[in-house]
Coordinates of C-alpha atoms in Angstrom, one line a residue:
M1 CA -6.1 42.9 5.1
S2 CA -8.2 40.4 6.5
I3 CA -7.3 37.6 8.9
V4 CA -7.3 34.2 7.4
Y5 CA -6.6 30.7 9.2
K6 CA -3.6 30.3 6.7
D7 CA -1.5 33.2 8.5
Y8 CA -1.8 30.7 11.5
F9 CA -1.3 27.6 10.4
N10 CA -0.4 25.4 7.3
I11 CA -1.2 21.6 6.4
D12 CA 1.7 19.4 7.3
E13 CA 3.7 19.1 3.6
N14 CA 4.4 15.5 5.0
Y15 CA 0.8 14.7 5.7
F16 CA 0.0 12.1 3.0
P17 CA -3.5 12.0 1.9
C18 CA -3.1 8.5 0.0
V19 CA -0.3 6.2 0.7
N20 CA 0.9 5.1 -2.5
E21 CA 4.4 4.6 -4.0
S22 CA 5.0 8.4 -4.4
A23 CA 4.3 9.1 -0.6
I24 CA 6.3 6.2 0.4
N25 CA 9.4 7.4 -1.8
A26 CA 8.8 10.7 -0.6
G27 CA 9.6 9.6 3.2
L28 CA 6.6 8.3 4.5
K29 CA 7.4 6.9 8.1
W30 CA 5.7 3.6 8.9
D31 CA 5.9 4.1 12.3
D32 CA 3.9 6.8 12.6
F33 CA 1.0 4.8 11.9
Y34 CA -1.6 4.4 14.9
P35 CA -1.9 0.8 16.1
H36 CA -5.6 1.0 16.6
S37 CA -7.6 -2.2 17.6
T38 CA -7.9 -3.9 13.7
F39 CA -3.8 -3.2 13.4
I40 CA -2.9 -5.2 16.3
D41 CA -5.3 -8.0 15.2
L42 CA -3.6 -7.8 11.7
I43 CA -0.3 -7.9 13.6
G44 CA -1.6 -11.2 15.4
K45 CA -2.7 -12.9 12.2
A46 CA 0.6 -11.8 10.4
E47 CA 2.6 -13.6 13.3
R48 CA 0.7 -16.9 12.7
I49 CA 1.4 -17.0 9.4
L50 CA 5.0 -16.3 9.7
S51 CA 5.3 -18.9 12.3
R52 CA 3.5 -21.5 9.7
S53 CA 0.7 -21.8 12.3
E54 CA -1.4 -20.6 9.2
K55 CA -0.4 -21.6 5.6
R56 CA -2.4 -18.8 4.3
S57 CA -1.7 -15.2 3.0
L58 CA -3.5 -12.0 4.1
W59 CA -6.3 -9.9 2.6
I60 CA -6.9 -6.9 3.8
S61 CA -10.1 -5.0 3.4
G62 CA -12.0 -1.6 4.6
A63 CA -13.9 1.1 3.4
Y64 CA -12.0 4.2 1.6
G65 CA -10.2 6.4 4.0
T66 CA -9.7 3.9 7.0
G67 CA -6.0 3.6 6.4
K68 CA -5.7 0.0 4.8
S69 CA -2.7 0.8 2.3
Y70 CA -1.0 2.5 5.5
A71 CA -1.6 -0.4 7.2
A72 CA -0.3 -2.8 4.7
F73 CA 2.8 -0.7 4.0
T74 CA 3.5 -0.4 8.1
L75 CA 2.9 -4.1 8.5
S76 CA 5.3 -5.1 5.9
Q77 CA 8.3 -2.6 7.1
L78 CA 7.3 -4.1 11.0
L79 CA 7.7 -7.4 9.6
T80 CA 11.2 -6.6 8.2
S81 CA 12.7 -4.3 10.7
S82 CA 15.1 -4.9 13.3
N83 CA 14.2 -6.4 16.5
S84 CA 15.1 -2.7 18.6
D85 CA 12.8 -1.0 15.8
V86 CA 10.1 -3.4 16.5
E87 CA 10.3 -2.8 20.2
A88 CA 10.5 0.8 19.6
Y89 CA 7.4 1.0 18.1
F90 CA 5.6 -0.8 20.7
D91 CA 7.1 1.5 23.3
K92 CA 6.5 4.4 21.1
Y93 CA 2.1 4.1 21.4
E94 CA 0.5 3.4 24.9
V95 CA -2.1 1.1 23.1
L96 CA 0.9 -1.3 22.2
N97 CA 2.2 -1.1 25.8
Q98 CA -0.3 -4.1 27.0
H99 CA 0.7 -6.5 24.2
K100 CA 4.6 -6.0 24.9
T101 CA 5.3 -9.1 27.0
E102 CA 2.9 -11.2 24.4
L103 CA 2.2 -10.3 20.9
M104 CA 5.7 -8.4 20.7
Q105 CA 7.5 -11.2 22.1
R106 CA 6.0 -13.6 19.9
L107 CA 6.3 -12.0 17.0
I108 CA 10.3 -11.0 17.8
A109 CA 10.7 -14.6 18.4
T110 CA 8.7 -16.1 15.0
K111 CA 11.0 -13.7 13.0
G112 CA 14.0 -15.4 14.2
E113 CA 17.4 -14.1 12.6
E114 CA 16.9 -15.3 9.1
R115 CA 15.4 -12.7 6.7
I116 CA 12.7 -11.8 5.6
L117 CA 12.4 -10.1 2.1
T118 CA 9.1 -7.6 1.3
C119 CA 8.3 -6.4 -2.3
Y120 CA 5.5 -3.8 -2.5
R121 CA 3.5 -3.1 -5.3
Y122 CA 0.5 -0.3 -5.8
A123 CA -1.9 -0.3 -8.1
S124 CA -3.4 -2.9 -10.4
S125 CA -4.5 -1.1 -13.7
S126 CA -1.7 -2.2 -15.7
I127 CA -1.7 -5.8 -14.9
Y128 CA -4.6 -6.7 -17.0
D129 CA -3.8 -10.3 -17.1
N130 CA -2.1 -12.9 -15.7
N131 CA 0.8 -12.8 -18.4
D132 CA 1.2 -9.2 -16.5
L133 CA 1.1 -10.6 -13.3
I134 CA 3.8 -13.1 -13.7
I135 CA 5.8 -10.0 -15.3
V136 CA 5.3 -7.7 -12.6
V137 CA 5.8 -10.3 -9.4
Q138 CA 9.1 -11.6 -11.1
D139 CA 10.7 -8.1 -12.0
L140 CA 9.6 -6.6 -8.3
I141 CA 11.2 -9.8 -6.8
A142 CA 14.2 -9.3 -8.6
K143 CA 14.6 -5.6 -7.4
S144 CA 14.2 -6.8 -3.9
V145 CA 16.8 -9.3 -4.4
E146 CA 19.3 -7.0 -5.8
K147 CA 18.3 -3.9 -3.3
A148 CA 18.9 -6.3 -0.6
G149 CA 22.2 -7.2 -2.0
L150 CA 21.1 -11.0 -1.7
Q151 CA 23.9 -13.6 -3.3
H152 CA 21.2 -15.8 -5.2
T153 CA 19.4 -14.3 -7.9
G154 CA 17.5 -17.2 -9.2
A155 CA 19.1 -16.7 -12.8
N156 CA 19.1 -20.5 -13.5
T157 CA 15.3 -20.7 -12.8
L158 CA 14.8 -17.9 -15.1
K159 CA 17.2 -18.9 -17.7
Q160 CA 14.7 -22.0 -18.4
G161 CA 11.8 -19.5 -19.8
I162 CA 14.2 -18.0 -22.2
L163 CA 15.9 -21.3 -23.2
K164 CA 12.1 -22.7 -23.9
W165 CA 11.3 -19.6 -25.9
L166 CA 14.4 -19.8 -28.1
E167 CA 13.4 -23.2 -29.1
D168 CA 11.0 -21.8 -31.7
D169 CA 12.6 -20.9 -35.0
R170 CA 10.7 -17.9 -35.6
N171 CA 11.5 -16.5 -32.1
K172 CA 15.3 -17.5 -32.7
Q173 CA 15.3 -15.8 -36.1
L174 CA 13.7 -12.6 -34.5
F175 CA 16.1 -12.8 -31.5
S176 CA 19.2 -13.1 -33.9
G177 CA 17.9 -9.9 -35.4
Y178 CA 18.8 -7.9 -33.1
V179 CA 21.8 -9.8 -30.9
E180 CA 23.7 -9.8 -34.5
K181 CA 23.1 -6.3 -35.0
E182 CA 21.8 -3.1 -32.9
Y183 CA 22.9 -5.5 -29.6
K184 CA 26.0 -6.8 -31.2
D185 CA 28.4 -4.9 -28.8
L186 CA 25.9 -5.5 -25.9
F187 CA 26.8 -9.4 -26.0
G188 CA 30.5 -8.9 -27.3
G189 CA 29.7 -10.2 -30.9
W190 CA 28.2 -13.7 -29.6
N191 CA 25.7 -14.9 -31.9
T192 CA 22.4 -16.3 -30.7
D193 CA 23.9 -20.2 -30.7
E194 CA 26.6 -19.0 -28.6
I195 CA 24.3 -17.3 -26.3
I196 CA 22.2 -20.5 -25.8
D197 CA 25.1 -22.5 -25.5
K198 CA 26.5 -20.4 -22.5
L199 CA 23.0 -20.2 -20.9
K200 CA 22.9 -23.8 -21.0
N201 CA 26.3 -24.4 -19.3
S202 CA 26.9 -21.6 -16.9
N203 CA 26.0 -22.2 -13.3
N204 CA 25.7 -18.5 -12.7
P205 CA 24.1 -16.8 -15.7
A206 CA 22.9 -13.7 -14.1
N207 CA 25.0 -10.9 -16.0
L208 CA 23.8 -12.7 -19.6
M209 CA 20.8 -12.5 -18.0
S210 CA 21.0 -9.2 -17.3
K211 CA 21.7 -8.3 -21.0
I212 CA 19.0 -10.5 -22.2
N213 CA 16.4 -8.8 -20.0
R214 CA 17.4 -5.2 -21.0
M215 CA 17.2 -5.9 -24.8
A216 CA 14.0 -7.4 -24.0
N217 CA 12.9 -4.5 -22.4
E218 CA 14.2 -1.9 -24.4
I219 CA 12.9 -3.4 -27.9
G220 CA 9.4 -5.0 -26.2
I221 CA 10.0 -8.8 -26.7
L222 CA 7.3 -9.7 -23.8
A223 CA 7.3 -12.9 -25.3
I224 CA 10.6 -13.9 -23.4
K225 CA 8.8 -14.4 -20.3
L226 CA 8.1 -17.3 -17.4
D227 CA 4.4 -18.9 -16.9
M228 CA 3.3 -19.4 -13.8
D229 CA 4.8 -22.7 -13.3
D230 CA 8.2 -20.8 -14.3
L231 CA 7.5 -17.8 -11.7
I232 CA 6.6 -20.4 -8.6
A233 CA 9.7 -22.2 -9.1
Y234 CA 11.6 -19.0 -9.1
I235 CA 10.0 -17.8 -6.2
K236 CA 11.0 -21.1 -4.6
D237 CA 14.3 -20.7 -5.8
I238 CA 14.4 -17.4 -4.2
I239 CA 13.6 -18.5 -1.0
T240 CA 15.5 -21.8 -0.4
G241 CA 18.7 -20.2 -2.4
N242 CA 19.0 -17.2 0.2
N243 CA 17.5 -19.3 3.2
L244 CA 14.8 -16.6 3.5
K245 CA 12.6 -16.8 6.7
A246 CA 9.5 -15.6 4.1
L247 CA 9.2 -13.9 1.1
I248 CA 6.1 -11.2 1.2
F249 CA 4.4 -9.3 -1.7
V250 CA 2.2 -6.7 -0.6
M251 CA -0.5 -6.0 -3.4
D252 CA -1.9 -2.8 -2.4
E253 CA -5.0 -1.3 -4.5
F254 CA -5.4 -4.4 -6.3
S255 CA -9.3 -4.5 -7.1
E256 CA -8.8 -3.9 -11.1
F257 CA -6.8 -7.2 -11.3
F258 CA -9.6 -8.9 -9.8
Q259 CA -12.6 -6.9 -11.8
N260 CA -10.9 -7.7 -15.2
N261 CA -9.9 -11.2 -14.7
R262 CA -13.3 -12.9 -13.4
G263 CA -13.3 -16.4 -14.4
R264 CA -9.6 -16.4 -15.2
L265 CA -8.1 -17.0 -11.5
T266 CA -6.6 -20.2 -12.2
D267 CA -2.7 -19.2 -12.3
F268 CA -3.7 -16.9 -9.6
Q269 CA -5.0 -19.7 -7.6
K270 CA -1.5 -21.2 -8.1
L271 CA 0.4 -18.4 -6.8
V272 CA -1.7 -17.9 -3.6
E273 CA -1.7 -21.9 -3.1
T274 CA 2.5 -21.8 -3.1
C275 CA 2.4 -20.7 0.8
M276 CA 1.8 -24.4 1.2
E277 CA 4.5 -25.5 0.2
V278 CA 7.2 -22.6 1.1
P279 CA 6.6 -19.3 3.1
F280 CA 5.8 -17.1 0.3
Y281 CA 2.7 -14.7 1.4
L282 CA 0.7 -12.5 -0.6
I283 CA -0.7 -9.2 1.2
V284 CA -3.7 -8.2 -0.9
V285 CA -5.2 -5.2 -0.2
A286 CA -9.0 -4.9 -1.8
H287 CA -12.5 -4.6 -1.4
E288 CA -14.3 -7.5 0.6
M289 CA -13.8 -10.9 -0.9
G290 CA -17.1 -11.1 -1.7
N291 CA -17.2 -8.2 -4.3
Y292 CA -15.2 -10.5 -6.4
F293 CA -15.8 -14.2 -5.8
H294 CA -18.8 -16.2 -5.6
E295 CA -19.4 -19.1 -3.4
R296 CA -20.3 -21.3 -6.5
D297 CA -16.9 -20.8 -8.3
T298 CA -14.7 -23.6 -7.5
D299 CA -11.7 -21.9 -7.8
A300 CA -12.9 -18.8 -6.1
K301 CA -13.6 -20.9 -3.2
K302 CA -10.0 -22.6 -2.9
I303 CA -8.5 -18.9 -3.4
K304 CA -10.9 -17.4 -0.2
D305 CA -9.6 -20.5 1.8
R306 CA -5.7 -19.7 1.0
F307 CA -6.6 -16.2 2.9
I308 CA -7.1 -15.0 6.4
Q309 CA -9.5 -11.9 6.3
C310 CA -8.7 -8.7 7.7
E311 CA -10.8 -5.3 8.0
I312 CA -9.2 -2.2 8.6
A313 CA -11.9 0.2 10.6
M314 CA -10.7 3.4 11.8
P315 CA -12.1 4.6 15.1
D316 CA -13.3 8.0 15.4
D317 CA -11.0 9.7 18.0
I318 CA -8.1 8.2 15.5
A319 CA -9.5 9.8 12.9
F320 CA -10.1 13.2 14.7
D321 CA -6.6 13.0 15.9
L322 CA -5.2 12.5 12.6
M323 CA -6.9 15.4 10.9
H324 CA -5.5 17.5 13.8
D325 CA -1.7 16.1 13.3
A326 CA -2.3 17.8 9.8
L327 CA -2.4 21.4 11.4
K328 CA 1.3 22.9 11.7
I329 CA 0.9 26.1 13.8
K330 CA 3.6 28.9 12.5
D331 CA 6.2 29.5 15.5
E332 CA 5.4 33.2 15.4
A333 CA 1.5 32.7 15.5
I334 CA 1.4 30.0 18.6
K335 CA 0.9 32.7 21.1
D336 CA -2.0 34.8 18.9
W337 CA -3.5 31.4 17.7
E338 CA -4.2 30.5 21.8
S339 CA -6.1 33.4 22.6
K340 CA -8.1 32.9 19.3
L341 CA -8.8 29.2 20.0
D342 CA -9.8 30.1 23.3
D343 CA -12.9 32.1 21.4
L344 CA -13.5 29.7 19.0
Q345 CA -13.9 27.1 21.5
N346 CA -16.8 29.2 23.2
F347 CA -19.0 28.8 19.9
T348 CA -18.6 25.2 19.8
R349 CA -19.1 24.0 23.1
N350 CA -22.9 22.7 22.7
S351 CA -21.6 20.6 19.4
R352 CA -18.4 19.4 21.2
N353 CA -20.5 17.9 24.0
A354 CA -23.0 16.1 21.7
V355 CA -19.9 14.8 19.5
S356 CA -18.2 13.7 22.4
E357 CA -21.0 12.1 23.8
L358 CA -21.9 10.2 20.6
T359 CA -18.5 9.1 20.1
G360 CA -16.8 9.0 23.5
I361 CA -13.7 11.4 22.0
K362 CA -12.4 13.8 24.5
Q363 CA -13.0 17.4 24.6
E364 CA -9.2 18.2 24.2
V365 CA -9.2 16.4 20.8
L366 CA -12.2 17.8 19.3
T367 CA -11.1 21.3 20.2
G368 CA -7.8 20.5 18.4
I369 CA -9.6 20.0 14.8
L370 CA -10.8 23.6 15.0
P371 CA -11.5 25.9 12.8
L372 CA -13.3 22.1 11.6
H373 CA -16.7 22.2 13.1
P374 CA -16.9 19.3 15.3
M375 CA -20.0 18.0 13.5
S376 CA -18.5 18.3 10.2
A377 CA -15.7 16.3 11.1
L378 CA -17.5 13.5 12.1
L379 CA -19.4 13.7 9.0
L380 CA -16.5 14.0 6.9
K381 CA -15.2 10.8 8.5
H382 CA -18.5 8.6 7.6
I383 CA -19.3 10.3 4.6
S384 CA -16.0 9.6 3.1
N385 CA -16.1 6.2 4.2
A386 CA -19.0 5.8 2.2
F387 CA -17.8 7.8 -0.6
E388 CA -15.8 4.9 -2.3
S389 CA -13.0 6.9 -3.8
N390 CA -9.8 7.3 -2.8
Q391 CA -9.9 10.6 -4.4
R392 CA -12.4 11.6 -2.3
S393 CA -11.2 10.6 1.2
M394 CA -10.9 12.2 4.6
F395 CA -7.7 12.6 4.2
D396 CA -7.9 14.3 0.7
F397 CA -10.0 16.6 1.9
I398 CA -7.7 17.9 4.2
K399 CA -4.7 18.3 2.0
S400 CA -6.0 18.8 -1.5
D401 CA -5.7 22.3 -3.0
G402 CA -7.3 21.8 -6.2
D403 CA -10.4 23.6 -8.0
Y404 CA -12.9 22.4 -5.4
K405 CA -13.7 23.8 -1.9
A406 CA -12.0 21.5 0.4
F407 CA -10.2 22.2 3.8
Q408 CA -7.0 23.9 2.4
W409 CA -9.3 26.5 0.4
F410 CA -11.4 27.3 3.4
I411 CA -8.0 28.3 5.3
D412 CA -7.1 30.2 2.5
N413 CA -10.4 32.1 2.5
Y414 CA -11.9 32.4 5.8
G415 CA -10.7 33.4 9.4
P416 CA -11.5 33.9 13.1
Y417 CA -12.9 37.0 12.6
D418 CA -15.6 35.9 10.0
G419 CA -18.6 35.1 12.3
T420 CA -20.6 32.3 11.2
T421 CA -18.1 31.5 8.2
A422 CA -15.3 31.2 10.9
F423 CA -16.2 27.8 11.0
L424 CA -16.1 24.6 8.1
T425 CA -19.4 23.6 8.7
V426 CA -21.5 20.5 7.1
D427 CA -22.7 22.6 4.4
M428 CA -19.2 23.2 3.2
L429 CA -18.8 19.4 2.4
W430 CA -21.1 19.8 -0.4
D431 CA -18.9 20.8 -3.3
F432 CA -16.0 18.3 -2.4
F433 CA -18.2 15.5 -2.3
Y434 CA -20.9 16.1 -4.7
Q435 CA -20.5 19.5 -6.8
T436 CA -17.0 18.3 -8.1
G437 CA -16.8 14.6 -7.0
R438 CA -20.5 13.5 -8.4
D439 CA -18.8 11.4 -11.3
N440 CA -17.8 8.9 -8.4

C-alpha cells in the first residue's frame, strides 16, 4: 500500500470551517479566536458604546474568510463573560498583554456588576421583511431572557399586541374557534372573553401569554404579533425591568435582509435608533454599508450614522497559523512525521524564503503548514477573500470533504513519497475555486 498523508495526520474535528449556529452548538470556543489588530480595535469600540460614550451600534464587515463571524461571536461572549474569564483571555495571548492595563481594565470597569444580555442570530434568509424581523427579534430576546433566568419577562408589554389584535371581530372569531375547540384543554375551558379579561387585569400574564404563543405557533397565526413600536417598547421594558447594563443583539450574515428591503428600512431605522434612549445595541455582520445604502437616501444616512463601522481583516501570519492548527498529527506517527517533514522542508526552502520575505511570516510557521505549499497557502488566503462565497473560504478548503478536490482530498490521495505531487501546489486550487465553484 502506498503511504498517504492521512496516515500521519487528520483534520481537527473541532476545526470549524464556518462559524454559524451549528458550530456554536457543537462547542466552538470563543476564546480560541486570535485577537489580531482589527479585533483589538473592535473591542475598544465595543467598550465605548457600553460606556455610552458612543450611543451607536457596531457594523462588522470584511471579506469572506476573514473571520468576521467568529469575531462577532467572540466579542458577544467577551462582553458577557466574568471578569476572570476576560482576564484569562487577555493573558492567553501575548499580543493582548500590552493592553491589559488600559483596554482590559477599562472594559471590566465599564461592564461593572450589572448583567449584559446577548442574543445571537445567524443568517437572515428567513427574515424577508420588517414583520419577520420583529418576530425574530422578539422571540430570540424572550428565549434569551428565559435561558438567563431573568425575572422580568416583559409579558405585560407583549400582551398589548394581542389585545389590540383581538379588538377586530374577525380575529376574535378566528381565535375563539381554536380556543373553544382544539385548545380547550390548554386554556382550562376559558372562552375568548375570559382570556381577554385575564390579560387585561393580570399583572403577571406570562403563563397565559406562553399558552397563546404556543397555540399561535402551532396553527400559524402570525398576525398575533408586535409592530416595531411595540417591539421597541418591549425591548425597553426588558432592559429597565431587569436593570440590564446592555441588551446586545448579534445579527450575523445579515446581508439578505438589506438586499430584500432596499427602500423599506424605516422600521429598521427605528430599531437602530433605540440605542439613543436605552442601551440596546446591534452587532450587524454583513458587507460594507455602501453595498446597501446610498448617500442620497435620507433613511439610509440616518441608519449609517447610528453605526460604528468595523472592518475585520486577517493578517497573513494569522491565516497560516490557523491552517497549521487544523492539522492534528497522530500520536503514533509523530516521530515518523518529523523525519518526513525534514525532507519536505528541503524542497520548499526557496519558496519559503520568498513568502517569508514578502509577508514577514516566520520560517517555522511556513514549515508548519506542509504539505500545503507556501505559495499555495498565500494564494489560498487571498483568493478566498476575493471569491465572495462562504462555501469557498480558506477554512472550507482545509476542512471540506465534498466531491471537489480540496485539502482533505489531497491528504487522502497523496503522500510524502509522491515526488512533485507531494505538495498541494497552486494548480490544485483550481478545482475548488473554479471547476466546482464556478456558480459563485
